[in-house]
Amino acid sequence: MSSPPTLERRRRPLARSFRLGLFVAAVLGNATGLFAWQQVQHERRIDLEDVTSRSYALAQQLSARVSQALELPEEEARESLEGRLEGYRRLLGYAVFRADGRMVGAGTAMFDFARETEDASRAAMLSQQELVRVTRAAGARIHILAKPVPPAGTPAGALVVVHDVSYLDDRATARFSQYAFWILIETLLAIALVVGSTWLAYERPLSKLADWMRRLRVDNVAEAPPGLPTGQLRSESDRLAASFRAARSTGRALSEAAVHVEQVWTRDRLRAHAIASLGEANQLIVVSNREPYMHRRQDGKPRLMVPAGGLVTALDPVLEACGGLWIAHGAGEADRETADAAGRLTVPPGDPRYTLRRVWLTREEEQGYYYGLANEGLWPLCHLAHERPIFRVEDWEQYVRVNRRFADTVLEEAGASGAVILVQDYHLALLPRMLKSTRPDLRVGLFWHVPWPNPEAFRICPWAVEILDGMLGADLVGFHLQQYGNNFLDTVDRTIESRVDRDHFAVELRGSRTAVRPFPISVQPWVERNVPRDQELAGQIAAVREQHQLGDAFIAVGVDRIDYTKGLPERFRACERLLQLYPQYRGRFTLVQLGAPSRTHIPRYREYLDHLEALADEINWKYQTDRWKPIRFLIGHHDADTVYTYLHMAPMCIVSSLHDGMNLVAKEYVAAQAGGSGVLVLSEFAGASRELVDALIVNPYDIEQFAEAIRRGIEMPATERFARMQRMNAQIEANNIYRWAGNLLSELSRTQPSNVVSTTGS
Ligand code: F6P
């Protein structure tokens, strides 16, 4: 165990703040002291100028009489000046001298300054100019003005005016003391301010950070880093913690991995593998449109939600295992208030394993890029579901713009060091080229989660060239199936000037090389997830049976985003046909369809939802009884616990996609049936049908065959059901999500990051 930080260790940062405070105070004190000194001197000069002006005025008034007196003999001259040479208050008096230096007369107080006045009069007569002197004599500071008389021509004598200006020294001292007092107050305030603010803003957080790092190192604490003063430091410490935890478990992971049968990929094995594959890059960044954790607002408060969709299901466990950063669109209404100023937060909440960086988009950007180009254009283009793609130039412009926004965010987060970037899906097709044209050293992989159509289908896209060029910026492009990869190579071959290397499944374009590989995506084992078990699970199952009046009916479950590619009308119709052909199942078979509304701003998706509701109503109306309905259509967002409860309890799962890259619900069902004997009815047009050959494979367009497959599943002998499910289960266990990520990283680390050519059209 580590020792707690000592008092001595806590004091050190405070002493540092104090030293900084003293330094700032010294600089400030000296600067303001110098300024005060100059100010006092300036004011003193002004006071002296006042005295000088006054002396000139007095000398002026007397100079006519002095001039007359100098023309008289000695005695008469003295008499004519009698009484006029005395001073009062600060004016000490006057003295009059002849040209030969003899004094004609002077005020009484002037005799103390006989030498100074005589010197001044002589100098003035010699230079034939008025002269001002400030000097110290007889214990006082005096101001002397000596004026030749008459002022022009050869002087007949001189008039001297003397003031006592000792009070100006006293005044300067008093002013300076006053300034010194305020300088002292200001200096003390500066010390307090500097010590307080550096302590609060830097020393305290840094000392907490040091404490947290020590505990991370010594005690391996799982808590999030403390609040830090800068966003960059926060994000770096998040990553550091994630990497450190990953590195710490490397040894354990390696030895565990060695003990395990070689085929089994675990979270720890992936973590160890990721560290080795990332190499010097040492930083994994995943980029997708959809974020793994979204905050919606419910009853005025932020509520955490995990969005539906295979991408999140698959990639969250990968990031949890490897640590790193996930950049995605912050689409939830409460997303901003639950992230920091840069859009960052650590996730999963409560057990942070990696950092999520949210990218903010305007309504127009989201409309054009996500709803428009991505989901009304590319989505129907890639899925052969007989939906006409819509391409609008303004959507394309937003698509380019948002891809650029994501690229800027990735470049900012990657910093100067190397990084491995895993770009996800059709929303971000331009990103690889944008990244590589700025940072050729980054290793960039692109994984395409949806099917890739044949070249004839793809070439209707007005920006086919730009999209392919953007994708070919990547070092590696991954698809679920080899068939999609082949379609992609054919499309590239027919669309852009490049060399397609079919022997090695790669494309060479303007000196760069992109490998094209299949990576069938998969799922995380349910045992690793915090879902209900044993008694709790039994309670949940009883509760949902009760809630939806399922009685002891045979349950077939469907779990889908509500999307026209999922074949939901076909599924409903197949269930209806089952009840028509085999009336014995009326009252004894129920399809529970969990449907998460999706992309509902798009009219086609709203129409589809309305159509499904009407269809379910129509079928239910035909067959339902007081206590039973053939279709329970549960529209809404269903959390992982609910989904697991249905997948575990249902003896049948139906996946009827008209076209689907993989479809992870099929794999989730198999994983939830570990040790069980459920039947999977699976569309031949879902990528998962290539691996799950023990499912009952159907063509969802063929309603007769589909209904027959459901009947066959219901009636299948228990031993056959069990054997099929165990074979599928072994397949999913061996080819889980950790193996998928491990293969992807291995392949990416084998590529040469050489794609340096700049973008053509985008
Ligand atoms: O699997 C394809 C995909 O588009 C993913 O990219 C996405 O996460 C998922 O479907 C759900 O769709 P959306 O993100 O549009 O809700």
GROMACS .gro file of C-alpha atoms in nm, residues 153-371:
model
  219
  153GLY     CA    1   2.275   9.737  -2.138
  154THR     CA    2   2.559   9.764  -1.887
  155PRO     CA    3   2.413   9.697  -1.542
  156ALA     CA    4   2.437   9.971  -1.277
  157GLY     CA    5   2.370   9.710  -1.015
  158ALA     CA    6   2.155   9.410  -0.927
  159LEU     CA    7   1.839   9.332  -0.733
  160VAL     CA    8   1.829   9.000  -0.546
  161VAL     CA    9   1.501   8.838  -0.423
  162VAL     CA   10   1.529   8.553  -0.171
  163HIS     CA   11   1.256   8.304  -0.064
  164ASP     CA   12   1.267   8.035   0.203
  165VAL     CA   13   1.162   7.713   0.024
  166SER     CA   14   1.234   7.465   0.304
  167TYR     CA   15   0.857   7.385   0.308
  168LEU     CA   16   0.892   7.227  -0.040
  169ASP     CA   17   1.121   6.954   0.106
  170ASP     CA   18   0.866   6.885   0.381
  171ARG     CA   19   0.586   6.870   0.127
  172ALA     CA   20   0.780   6.620  -0.093
  173THR     CA   21   0.852   6.398   0.207
  174ALA     CA   22   0.484   6.398   0.307
  175ARG     CA   23   0.373   6.314  -0.047
  176PHE     CA   24   0.621   6.031  -0.077
  177SER     CA   25   0.510   5.881   0.257
  178GLN     CA   26   0.154   5.883   0.133
  179TYR     CA   27   0.253   5.703  -0.189
  180ALA     CA   28   0.462   5.455   0.009
  181PHE     CA   29   0.161   5.366   0.221
  182TRP     CA   30  -0.054   5.279  -0.085
  183ILE     CA   31   0.235   5.094  -0.247
  184LEU     CA   32   0.259   4.878   0.061
  185ILE     CA   33  -0.116   4.801   0.054
  186GLU     CA   34  -0.100   4.724  -0.319
  187THR     CA   35   0.201   4.494  -0.272
  188LEU     CA   36   0.029   4.299   0.005
  189LEU     CA   37  -0.282   4.263  -0.212
  190ALA     CA   38  -0.071   4.143  -0.505
  191ILE     CA   39   0.095   3.879  -0.288
  192ALA     CA   40  -0.243   3.758  -0.161
  193LEU     CA   41  -0.391   3.752  -0.511
  194VAL     CA   42  -0.099   3.569  -0.672
  195VAL     CA   43  -0.064   3.314  -0.393
  196GLY     CA   44  -0.441   3.253  -0.382
  197SER     CA   45  -0.500   3.227  -0.754
  198THR     CA   46  -0.196   3.012  -0.837
  199TRP     CA   47  -0.282   2.785  -0.548
  200LEU     CA   48  -0.645   2.745  -0.654
  201ALA     CA   49  -0.592   2.738  -1.031
  202TYR     CA   50  -0.274   2.533  -1.056
  203GLU     CA   51  -0.099   2.418  -0.741
  204ARG     CA   52  -0.399   2.250  -0.581
  205PRO     CA   53  -0.520   2.069  -0.898
  206LEU     CA   54  -0.163   1.969  -0.983
  207SER     CA   55  -0.101   1.841  -0.635
  208LYS     CA   56  -0.429   1.643  -0.660
  209LEU     CA   57  -0.316   1.514  -0.999
  210ALA     CA   58   0.017   1.404  -0.854
  211ASP     CA   59  -0.168   1.235  -0.570
  212TRP     CA   60  -0.404   1.062  -0.816
  213MET     CA   61  -0.111   0.949  -1.033
  214ARG     CA   62   0.068   0.810  -0.730
  215ARG     CA   63  -0.243   0.616  -0.629
  216LEU     CA   64  -0.291   0.498  -0.986
  217ARG     CA   65   0.069   0.376  -0.989
  218VAL     CA   66   0.077   0.224  -0.643
  219ASP     CA   67  -0.283   0.126  -0.564
  220ASN     CA   68  -0.417   0.097  -0.923
  221VAL     CA   69  -0.725   0.304  -0.835
  222ALA     CA   70  -1.008   0.294  -1.088
  223GLU     CA   71  -1.138   0.644  -1.020
  224ALA     CA   72  -1.148   0.924  -1.279
  225PRO     CA   73  -0.868   1.184  -1.272
  226PRO     CA   74  -0.937   1.492  -1.058
  227GLY     CA   75  -1.072   1.816  -1.211
  228LEU     CA   76  -0.783   1.977  -1.396
  229PRO     CA   77  -0.730   2.338  -1.509
  230THR     CA   78  -0.695   2.278  -1.882
  231GLY     CA   79  -0.892   2.065  -2.122
  232GLN     CA   80  -0.579   1.927  -2.281
  233LEU     CA   81  -0.437   1.814  -1.948
  234ARG     CA   82  -0.771   1.655  -1.864
  235SER     CA   83  -0.789   1.465  -2.185
  236GLU     CA   84  -0.425   1.359  -2.170
  237SER     CA   85  -0.461   1.235  -1.813
  238ASP     CA   86  -0.771   1.036  -1.914
  239ARG     CA   87  -0.571   0.872  -2.187
  240LEU     CA   88  -0.271   0.821  -1.966
  241ALA     CA   89  -0.488   0.642  -1.711
  242ALA     CA   90  -0.647   0.425  -1.976
  243SER     CA   91  -0.308   0.336  -2.128
  244PHE     CA   92  -0.158   0.278  -1.787
  245ARG     CA   93  -0.435   0.042  -1.684
  246ALA     CA   94  -0.403  -0.134  -2.015
  247ALA     CA   95  -0.023  -0.158  -1.979
  248ARG     CA   96  -0.051  -0.282  -1.621
  249SER     CA   97  -0.268  -0.570  -1.722
  250THR     CA   98  -0.047  -0.660  -2.016
  251GLY     CA   99   0.160  -0.907  -1.818
  252ARG     CA  100  -0.147  -1.068  -1.667
  253ALA     CA  101  -0.324  -1.061  -2.001
  254LEU     CA  102  -0.031  -1.219  -2.180
  255SER     CA  103  -0.001  -1.502  -1.934
  256GLU     CA  104  -0.377  -1.557  -1.931
  257ALA     CA  105  -0.385  -1.546  -2.307
  258ALA     CA  106  -0.110  -1.808  -2.318
  259VAL     CA  107  -0.304  -2.035  -2.085
  260HIS     CA  108  -0.629  -1.998  -2.283
  261VAL     CA  109  -0.689  -2.208  -2.587
  262GLU     CA  110  -0.536  -2.017  -2.871
  263GLN     CA  111  -0.864  -1.945  -3.048
  264VAL     CA  112  -1.033  -1.764  -2.762
  265TRP     CA  113  -1.003  -1.392  -2.771
  266THR     CA  114  -1.074  -1.215  -2.445
  267ARG     CA  115  -1.087  -0.853  -2.345
  268ASP     CA  116  -0.742  -0.885  -2.185
  269ARG     CA  117  -0.593  -1.057  -2.485
  270LEU     CA  118  -0.719  -0.779  -2.711
  271ARG     CA  119  -0.576  -0.519  -2.473
  272ALA     CA  120  -0.233  -0.680  -2.484
  273HIS     CA  121  -0.258  -0.723  -2.859
  274ALA     CA  122  -0.362  -0.359  -2.907
  275ILE     CA  123  -0.060  -0.233  -2.715
  276ALA     CA  124   0.169  -0.440  -2.932
  277SER     CA  125  -0.008  -0.344  -3.258
  278LEU     CA  126  -0.027   0.027  -3.184
  279GLY     CA  127   0.349   0.028  -3.131
  280GLU     CA  128   0.494   0.376  -3.123
  281ALA     CA  129   0.163   0.533  -3.226
  282ASN     CA  130   0.038   0.439  -2.881
  283GLN     CA  131  -0.294   0.606  -2.935
  284LEU     CA  132  -0.619   0.459  -3.065
  285ILE     CA  133  -0.883   0.696  -3.199
  286VAL     CA  134  -1.221   0.569  -3.319
  287VAL     CA  135  -1.434   0.810  -3.524
  288SER     CA  136  -1.800   0.756  -3.604
  289ASN     CA  137  -2.114   0.952  -3.652
  290ARG     CA  138  -2.306   0.771  -3.379
  291GLU     CA  139  -2.184   0.815  -3.022
  292PRO     CA  140  -2.173   0.523  -2.778
  293TYR     CA  141  -2.329   0.717  -2.489
  294MET     CA  142  -2.591   0.981  -2.546
  295HIS     CA  143  -2.759   1.211  -2.296
  296ARG     CA  144  -3.126   1.281  -2.363
  297ARG     CA  145  -3.338   1.510  -2.149
  298GLN     CA  146  -3.614   1.346  -1.949
  299ASP     CA  147  -3.825   1.530  -1.689
  300GLY     CA  148  -3.584   1.821  -1.719
  301LYS     CA  149  -3.282   1.606  -1.629
  302PRO     CA  150  -3.008   1.450  -1.845
  303ARG     CA  151  -3.065   1.076  -1.889
  304LEU     CA  152  -2.801   0.840  -2.021
  305MET     CA  153  -2.895   0.629  -2.321
  306VAL     CA  154  -2.700   0.377  -2.526
  307PRO     CA  155  -2.811   0.425  -2.889
  308ALA     CA  156  -2.945   0.124  -3.079
  309GLY     CA  157  -2.735  -0.008  -3.365
  310GLY     CA  158  -2.462  -0.259  -3.432
  311LEU     CA  159  -2.179  -0.011  -3.445
  312VAL     CA  160  -2.211   0.088  -3.079
  313THR     CA  161  -2.272  -0.271  -2.966
  314ALA     CA  162  -1.951  -0.378  -3.136
  315LEU     CA  163  -1.711  -0.095  -3.070
  316ASP     CA  164  -1.782   0.002  -2.711
  317PRO     CA  165  -1.629  -0.321  -2.570
  318VAL     CA  166  -1.326  -0.269  -2.794
  319LEU     CA  167  -1.263   0.079  -2.656
  320GLU     CA  168  -1.333  -0.043  -2.304
  321ALA     CA  169  -1.065  -0.305  -2.353
  322CYS     CA  170  -0.803  -0.092  -2.526
  323GLY     CA  171  -0.870   0.255  -2.384
  324GLY     CA  172  -0.831   0.552  -2.617
  325LEU     CA  173  -1.057   0.812  -2.765
  326TRP     CA  174  -1.391   0.792  -2.949
  327ILE     CA  175  -1.492   1.097  -3.153
  328ALA     CA  176  -1.860   1.116  -3.252
  329HIS     CA  177  -2.145   1.355  -3.315
  330GLY     CA  178  -2.299   1.477  -2.988
  331ALA     CA  179  -2.662   1.435  -3.094
  332GLY     CA  180  -2.839   1.420  -2.755
  333GLU     CA  181  -3.028   1.726  -2.624
  334ALA     CA  182  -2.838   1.706  -2.293
  335ASP     CA  183  -2.501   1.616  -2.445
  336ARG     CA  184  -2.345   1.959  -2.403
  337GLU     CA  185  -2.421   1.992  -2.035
  338THR     CA  186  -2.277   1.648  -1.959
  339ALA     CA  187  -1.943   1.711  -2.134
  340ASP     CA  188  -1.669   1.963  -2.065
  341ALA     CA  189  -1.613   2.279  -2.271
  342ALA     CA  190  -1.424   2.083  -2.537
  343GLY     CA  191  -1.702   1.822  -2.558
  344ARG     CA  192  -1.506   1.555  -2.369
  345LEU     CA  193  -1.621   1.310  -2.102
  346THR     CA  194  -1.498   0.978  -1.979
  347VAL     CA  195  -1.716   0.673  -2.033
  348PRO     CA  196  -1.878   0.440  -1.943
  349PRO     CA  197  -2.015   0.661  -1.665
  350GLY     CA  198  -1.928   0.514  -1.328
  351ASP     CA  199  -1.644   0.298  -1.462
  352PRO     CA  200  -1.451   0.519  -1.705
  353ARG     CA  201  -1.238   0.328  -1.952
  354TYR     CA  202  -1.196   0.567  -2.240
  355THR     CA  203  -1.269   0.924  -2.351
  356LEU     CA  204  -1.562   1.030  -2.566
  357ARG     CA  205  -1.514   1.355  -2.758
  358ARG     CA  206  -1.839   1.495  -2.890
  359VAL     CA  207  -1.844   1.698  -3.210
  360TRP     CA  208  -2.117   1.962  -3.223
  361LEU     CA  209  -2.306   2.007  -3.549
  362THR     CA  210  -2.557   2.272  -3.646
  363ARG     CA  211  -2.911   2.170  -3.737
  364GLU     CA  212  -2.833   2.244  -4.105
  365GLU     CA  213  -2.517   2.033  -4.095
  366GLU     CA  214  -2.698   1.741  -3.932
  367GLN     CA  215  -2.985   1.769  -4.177
  368GLY     CA  216  -2.766   1.775  -4.488
  369TYR     CA  217  -2.487   1.540  -4.382
  370TYR     CA  218  -2.667   1.281  -4.168
  371TYR     CA  219  -3.034   1.277  -4.270
   0.00000   0.00000   0.00000
